[in-house]
Amino acid sequence: MSKQAKLLIVGFAFVGVVLAMNLELATPTDIRLCTPRPASSALPAIALERGFFASQGLRVHLSTEDLGMRCIERLNAGEVDLAVAYVPPVIASIRRGQKLQILTEVHSSNRNAAIVYRPPRIRGPRDLMGKRVALIKGTNSEALFRMYLLAHDIPDAKVNTLFKKPSEVASALQNGEVDAGVLWEPELSQTLKSGNFAALESSFYTEFSMLVKRPQGTPALEAAIEPFIRSLAKAQNLIDRDPERARLITAQVLHLDLAYLTPEVWARFRFRMGLSAVLESMLEQVQTLFDRGEGLPVIEPANFFEPRFLNIIHPEVVTYK
Amino acid sequence: MTTRLSFQTLAPPIATLFVFVVVVGVSMAVLAFRFTELQRQIAATTNATRSLIEISSLRAMTKESLLRYRLSGSDQAPEELERIENSRLFESNRLKDYVLKVESNGAILEPFFSGATETLQIRARIRKAIQHRDFATADRLSANYATLYQINTARLKDLHAFLQSRLNSSEKNLTQLLQMITILVLVMVLLGGFIAWWMARFYRDRVLEPLTALHRGLRSVSEGKLGQQVERTRAPLEIREMMHDFNQMTDRLKQAKKESTEAREQALIAARIKSDFLSNMSHEIRTPLNVIVGVSDELSRRDLDPQVKREVMTLHKSGQMLMNIVGDILDFSRLESGNVQLSQENFDLHDMLKRVNDVLVPLAKAKSLSLTLSIQPEVPREISGDLQRLERALINLVGNAIKFTQAGYVNVTCRLAGGLVEFQVSDSGAGIPQDKMADLFSRFVQADSSITRKFGGTGLGLAIVKQIAVLMNGDIDVVSVPGVGSTFTLRIPLPPRASSGPSLAPTPAPPTDFEHSLEGLRILSVDDSPDNQFLIRTYLTTTGAHLSEAKNGREAIEAATSGVFDIILMDIQMPEVDGHQATRTIRRFEKERDRGRSLIIALTAFALTREIELSRESGFDIHLTKPILKPKLIQTIRDLIAMRKTSSGTSGFASYT
């Protein structure tokens, strides 16, 4: 064997050892993530399934809850590092003093929920007065309904609201316990499919889900936020390029029934990251709508936005200022 | 041969140009389309932004109008609100159109338009409440409206941000596109340059170099290298065909040259054979002729019975005629082969003309013709030239005229014309038909084959004259009228006699008395022919010379080395030792022994030029061609003896035929 060949082999061996050491040293960062189960959590679900997190050196442990409110509770309890939640629980948590940082929107929709009623007793908004309406307290369900009343100049006191658990609203409607109720997908489509109910759509309310974290996390977590958001951006690109494939992946990861996560339902979701003026406005208005004299402070939502990471990746979507 | 450029030749440049044009065209089309698209997007985004600003303004106007209406309760407010609402609706539709041009699915518009219906309804209710003076409801609704207004303001803000982002993106893309166009143009320039370089290289290697090779080949052929071949390179079909044809042509040229060389060699061999044949024939014919003419001449000089004398004279005349024929043939052969060198000697032209006239007068008289000679006064007497050949030409011309004239005259005139000496021979003969004039100076041609039968002759006379004229840079022409006569004009440039040159041309006056003319001379006659020995002995009997004889070269050497001879008459072709070898041996002996030099005369039937030259090289003093008549022989011997006495004992070389 020639001298040059020996040198070449030694060189390759050295490079191999260095690479192996680097791989050994590059231990992935573990991130605990909690998301609501609905399709609104598609971005982290796709990023996980497609290995976008892994390619960024992250090992994400995903857990799902029926309500975003529960994810916020787990975040505040320190059970997870990051949480995906909707506007009402986030603003409520902040007003109650929990320090949260809103990193980015991960979804928005104007048509994911509606007020379902049984005709003919109810035909329009004004007919809601004096009726029993089932809501889920402190959620998009309540926020949507209260904004609907506001838009149609119906005082809250004129409506008999009944707070139910998420799984109870549909059944309360079915068995006549309530005259109307706010449902979101997939219960919305399931209920309307029976033909006995109709819906009052309030597209005025925009629901948002957003990625939040507690401030001053560990240095490893802080360092992992940017690659985490990059992974979500990749998932967003996949949805734009191939929405049908994204739908299937989402259903698979979040254990959703494809019979109800139809392409039509899927089209109602907008998976856009950003820190928008509408999100800020929604946080403000929901704060007002939910202010029932509990003595909670009025906060400025923009103060809880953390645009630092998004500005690095997609500065153009930071529009709230 | 293909006359049009082949596909093979045209394909590479056409394909390259086609690809280049397609690449450039497609690239520019894509870029132009992209450029137009970006411009359209920028325009639509700008218009959408303007619409947004307009809508924002209208929203503010709505709010202010509602407030004024609330405060004043004027009846004008609803109309103003109606107008503003219509403007907002119009502007909203325009915004929708513009945004759809930017983002075709319109998803971005959904939040913006989602609350439009509800806010419109609230505004309508506010107006109604004000109209009914229900200000409490109006205030409550206005408060609600303010909430929704804030949300929609945020939506407008988001939409504006989106449009701004798109505008920035489009402008960035436009900048990148312009950079790309610049790079593409540079690439195209480089690519075009490369294509130009490649095509130039292609045509240099495939076309110009093969053509240059062909040109080199043609030049080589023109320089005589007939076998030149051109290597068939990677050239286009047409040029390869040209090369193939060129190589075939040179092959054929080479073959033709080879055949030509072979033919020339064969012709030279044939000419040499012919020359040898003529030489041999000349020798073989002249040897007996020498005896016949010489003996008959000697006999005719004796006092014989008249009848016998007439018979001897007839015999002598026939011998002379035969000798002339042989002379004609030899002369023509020498002239035709170009193996003749003119001599330059001084002589008396007038004497020469008179001598020719004297020679031919008997012939003219025999036919009762008048032969006159007229020499114009301006004709110089002393001139320089080849006496023998000029004399031969004139004898031929005048002899011919006498020969073909049955009655009348033959006039010879000599004059100067245009710096040339012009000899004009006119006769009153039968003349020459016009159709025979062209071939008159060709060999073996006479005007009519019947002439040969009637007049005899070889048909070489005029051809010889023509050859001599050309050889002397002169010319000859003829004017003839059938039935009237002919005039031959010979023009020769004859320069005046050189003042310092010796005159070697003997102008012997035919001796009339040979008795004791060679008194006391020791002469050795060398000849293997007893007849020739007899003739020489007969010639010299009464001259007073002491004659010794040798039968061949060996005996001649013995005699010459053992005794002393003034004159040696040496035959050339002899058994054992020929005349050349014998002469060389005698000359060597004379040199070794420092003896006086004998005068050796080549006396031979060989009459060709190369044989005369050979005689000079062997050491002969003079070359005499048989037949030799007694007067000429004796005069030659006397001239040689006289020249020896006047010079230092050596003599120049001369030949007489």
PDB file of N, CA, C and O in Angstrom, chain B residues 491-524:
ATOM      1  N   ARG B 491      15.732  33.849 -95.016  1.00  0.00           N
ATOM      2  CA  ARG B 491      16.317  34.998 -94.321  1.00  0.00           C
ATOM      3  C   ARG B 491      17.119  34.482 -93.131  1.00  0.00           C
ATOM      4  O   ARG B 491      16.598  33.762 -92.282  1.00  0.00           O
ATOM      5  N   ILE B 492      18.390  34.898 -93.115  1.00  0.00           N
ATOM      6  CA  ILE B 492      19.287  34.417 -92.067  1.00  0.00           C
ATOM      7  C   ILE B 492      20.029  35.603 -91.466  1.00  0.00           C
ATOM      8  O   ILE B 492      20.551  36.441 -92.204  1.00  0.00           O
ATOM      9  N   PRO B 493      20.095  35.688 -90.147  1.00  0.00           N
ATOM     10  CA  PRO B 493      20.937  36.729 -89.552  1.00  0.00           C
ATOM     11  C   PRO B 493      22.402  36.320 -89.620  1.00  0.00           C
ATOM     12  O   PRO B 493      22.799  35.338 -88.979  1.00  0.00           O
ATOM     13  N   LEU B 494      23.156  37.025 -90.429  1.00  0.00           N
ATOM     14  CA  LEU B 494      24.580  36.695 -90.592  1.00  0.00           C
ATOM     15  C   LEU B 494      25.406  37.906 -90.196  1.00  0.00           C
ATOM     16  O   LEU B 494      25.477  38.893 -90.928  1.00  0.00           O
ATOM     17  N   PRO B 495      26.002  37.883 -89.038  1.00  0.00           N
ATOM     18  CA  PRO B 495      26.768  39.048 -88.598  1.00  0.00           C
ATOM     19  C   PRO B 495      28.025  39.219 -89.429  1.00  0.00           C
ATOM     20  O   PRO B 495      28.548  38.250 -89.988  1.00  0.00           O
ATOM     21  N   PRO B 496      28.535  40.438 -89.493  1.00  0.00           N
ATOM     22  CA  PRO B 496      29.787  40.649 -90.234  1.00  0.00           C
ATOM     23  C   PRO B 496      30.919  39.859 -89.603  1.00  0.00           C
ATOM     24  O   PRO B 496      30.868  39.516 -88.418  1.00  0.00           O
ATOM     25  N   ARG B 497      31.915  39.621 -90.377  1.00  0.00           N
ATOM     26  CA  ARG B 497      33.043  38.804 -89.949  1.00  0.00           C
ATOM     27  C   ARG B 497      33.720  39.398 -88.714  1.00  0.00           C
ATOM     28  O   ARG B 497      33.955  40.594 -88.635  1.00  0.00           O
ATOM     29  N   ALA B 498      34.037  38.506 -87.752  1.00  0.00           N
ATOM     30  CA  ALA B 498      34.750  38.963 -86.568  1.00  0.00           C
ATOM     31  C   ALA B 498      36.163  39.329 -86.939  1.00  0.00           C
ATOM     32  O   ALA B 498      36.838  38.581 -87.647  1.00  0.00           O
ATOM     33  N   SER B 499      36.614  40.492 -86.459  1.00  0.00           N
ATOM     34  CA  SER B 499      37.902  41.006 -86.927  1.00  0.00           C
ATOM     35  C   SER B 499      39.069  40.171 -86.455  1.00  0.00           C
ATOM     36  O   SER B 499      40.056  40.016 -87.140  1.00  0.00           O
ATOM     37  N   SER B 500      38.960  39.597 -85.190  1.00  0.00           N
ATOM     38  CA  SER B 500      40.122  38.900 -84.629  1.00  0.00           C
ATOM     39  C   SER B 500      40.068  37.398 -84.813  1.00  0.00           C
ATOM     40  O   SER B 500      41.041  36.717 -84.574  1.00  0.00           O
ATOM     41  N   GLY B 501      38.943  36.867 -85.193  1.00  0.00           N
ATOM     42  CA  GLY B 501      38.823  35.413 -85.271  1.00  0.00           C
ATOM     43  C   GLY B 501      39.556  34.843 -86.471  1.00  0.00           C
ATOM     44  O   GLY B 501      39.486  35.388 -87.557  1.00  0.00           O
ATOM     45  N   PRO B 502      40.246  33.743 -86.243  1.00  0.00           N
ATOM     46  CA  PRO B 502      40.920  33.118 -87.369  1.00  0.00           C
ATOM     47  C   PRO B 502      39.941  32.425 -88.271  1.00  0.00           C
ATOM     48  O   PRO B 502      38.922  31.923 -87.807  1.00  0.00           O
ATOM     49  N   SER B 503      40.224  32.407 -89.475  1.00  0.00           N
ATOM     50  CA  SER B 503      39.346  31.732 -90.420  1.00  0.00           C
ATOM     51  C   SER B 503      39.851  30.329 -90.631  1.00  0.00           C
ATOM     52  O   SER B 503      40.919  30.111 -91.170  1.00  0.00           O
ATOM     53  N   LEU B 504      39.057  29.395 -90.074  1.00  0.00           N
ATOM     54  CA  LEU B 504      39.446  27.994 -90.229  1.00  0.00           C
ATOM     55  C   LEU B 504      38.783  27.355 -91.419  1.00  0.00           C
ATOM     56  O   LEU B 504      39.064  26.226 -91.758  1.00  0.00           O
ATOM     57  N   ALA B 505      37.838  28.117 -91.985  1.00  0.00           N
ATOM     58  CA  ALA B 505      37.104  27.493 -93.082  1.00  0.00           C
ATOM     59  C   ALA B 505      37.955  27.486 -94.336  1.00  0.00           C
ATOM     60  O   ALA B 505      38.317  28.539 -94.851  1.00  0.00           O
ATOM     61  N   PRO B 506      38.280  26.317 -94.729  1.00  0.00           N
ATOM     62  CA  PRO B 506      39.055  26.275 -95.965  1.00  0.00           C
ATOM     63  C   PRO B 506      38.174  26.642 -97.147  1.00  0.00           C
ATOM     64  O   PRO B 506      37.019  26.250 -97.187  1.00  0.00           O
ATOM     65  N   THR B 507      38.688  27.394 -97.965  1.00  0.00           N
ATOM     66  CA  THR B 507      37.936  27.708 -99.184  1.00  0.00           C
ATOM     67  C   THR B 507      38.765  27.188-100.356  1.00  0.00           C
ATOM     68  O   THR B 507      39.361  27.937-101.116  1.00  0.00           O
ATOM     69  N   PRO B 508      38.798  25.909-100.375  1.00  0.00           N
ATOM     70  CA  PRO B 508      39.730  25.313-101.333  1.00  0.00           C
ATOM     71  C   PRO B 508      39.281  25.539-102.770  1.00  0.00           C
ATOM     72  O   PRO B 508      38.104  25.374-103.091  1.00  0.00           O
ATOM     73  N   ALA B 509      40.180  25.909-103.489  1.00  0.00           N
ATOM     74  CA  ALA B 509      39.914  25.941-104.936  1.00  0.00           C
ATOM     75  C   ALA B 509      40.248  24.557-105.472  1.00  0.00           C
ATOM     76  O   ALA B 509      41.312  24.019-105.158  1.00  0.00           O
ATOM     77  N   PRO B 510      39.317  23.981-106.115  1.00  0.00           N
ATOM     78  CA  PRO B 510      39.572  22.604-106.572  1.00  0.00           C
ATOM     79  C   PRO B 510      40.878  22.538-107.354  1.00  0.00           C
ATOM     80  O   PRO B 510      41.061  23.249-108.343  1.00  0.00           O
ATOM     81  N   PRO B 511      41.801  21.723-106.811  1.00  0.00           N
ATOM     82  CA  PRO B 511      43.083  21.636-107.520  1.00  0.00           C
ATOM     83  C   PRO B 511      42.916  20.966-108.880  1.00  0.00           C
ATOM     84  O   PRO B 511      42.071  20.073-109.021  1.00  0.00           O
ATOM     85  N   THR B 512      43.623  21.446-109.774  1.00  0.00           N
ATOM     86  CA  THR B 512      43.526  20.883-111.138  1.00  0.00           C
ATOM     87  C   THR B 512      44.729  20.013-111.463  1.00  0.00           C
ATOM     88  O   THR B 512      44.653  19.125-112.305  1.00  0.00           O
ATOM     89  N   ASP B 513      45.795  20.254-110.722  1.00  0.00           N
ATOM     90  CA  ASP B 513      47.014  19.476-111.014  1.00  0.00           C
ATOM     91  C   ASP B 513      47.535  18.890-109.710  1.00  0.00           C
ATOM     92  O   ASP B 513      47.884  19.624-108.797  1.00  0.00           O
ATOM     93  N   PHE B 514      47.530  17.532-109.615  1.00  0.00           N
ATOM     94  CA  PHE B 514      47.954  16.881-108.386  1.00  0.00           C
ATOM     95  C   PHE B 514      49.375  16.352-108.471  1.00  0.00           C
ATOM     96  O   PHE B 514      49.887  15.796-107.519  1.00  0.00           O
ATOM     97  N   GLU B 515      49.996  16.448-109.608  1.00  0.00           N
ATOM     98  CA  GLU B 515      51.331  15.864-109.767  1.00  0.00           C
ATOM     99  C   GLU B 515      52.308  16.536-108.816  1.00  0.00           C
ATOM    100  O   GLU B 515      52.381  17.759-108.749  1.00  0.00           O
ATOM    101  N   HIS B 516      52.979  15.707-108.030  1.00  0.00           N
ATOM    102  CA  HIS B 516      54.026  16.163-107.093  1.00  0.00           C
ATOM    103  C   HIS B 516      53.528  17.174-106.074  1.00  0.00           C
ATOM    104  O   HIS B 516      54.265  17.957-105.547  1.00  0.00           O
ATOM    105  N   SER B 517      52.227  17.173-105.868  1.00  0.00           N
ATOM    106  CA  SER B 517      51.677  18.152-104.922  1.00  0.00           C
ATOM    107  C   SER B 517      52.018  17.795-103.482  1.00  0.00           C
ATOM    108  O   SER B 517      51.959  18.650-102.602  1.00  0.00           O
ATOM    109  N   LEU B 518      52.345  16.553-103.227  1.00  0.00           N
ATOM    110  CA  LEU B 518      52.683  16.152-101.855  1.00  0.00           C
ATOM    111  C   LEU B 518      54.101  15.607-101.823  1.00  0.00           C
ATOM    112  O   LEU B 518      54.411  14.651-101.098  1.00  0.00           O
ATOM    113  N   GLU B 519      54.925  16.210-102.545  1.00  0.00           N
ATOM    114  CA  GLU B 519      56.302  15.720-102.747  1.00  0.00           C
ATOM    115  C   GLU B 519      57.023  15.584-101.415  1.00  0.00           C
ATOM    116  O   GLU B 519      57.045  16.528-100.610  1.00  0.00           O
ATOM    117  N   GLY B 520      57.546  14.386-101.153  1.00  0.00           N
ATOM    118  CA  GLY B 520      58.386  14.150 -99.986  1.00  0.00           C
ATOM    119  C   GLY B 520      57.636  13.854 -98.697  1.00  0.00           C
ATOM    120  O   GLY B 520      58.254  13.539 -97.671  1.00  0.00           O
ATOM    121  N   LEU B 521      56.323  13.950 -98.699  1.00  0.00           N
ATOM    122  CA  LEU B 521      55.574  13.687 -97.450  1.00  0.00           C
ATOM    123  C   LEU B 521      55.510  12.197 -97.173  1.00  0.00           C
ATOM    124  O   LEU B 521      55.306  11.392 -98.084  1.00  0.00           O
ATOM    125  N   ARG B 522      55.678  11.854 -95.890  1.00  0.00           N
ATOM    126  CA  ARG B 522      55.590  10.446 -95.487  1.00  0.00           C
ATOM    127  C   ARG B 522      54.163  10.219 -94.961  1.00  0.00           C
ATOM    128  O   ARG B 522      53.754  10.827 -93.968  1.00  0.00           O
ATOM    129  N   ILE B 523      53.428   9.401 -95.699  1.00  0.00           N
ATOM    130  CA  ILE B 523      52.006   9.199 -95.390  1.00  0.00           C
ATOM    131  C   ILE B 523      51.777   7.737 -95.059  1.00  0.00           C
ATOM    132  O   ILE B 523      52.235   6.841 -95.770  1.00  0.00           O
ATOM    133  N   LEU B 524      51.033   7.528 -93.924  1.00  0.00           N
ATOM    134  CA  LEU B 524      50.653   6.162 -93.542  1.00  0.00           C
ATOM    135  C   LEU B 524      49.145   6.033 -93.714  1.00  0.00           C
ATOM    136  O   LEU B 524      48.370   6.791 -93.132  1.00  0.00           O
TER     137      LEU B 524
END
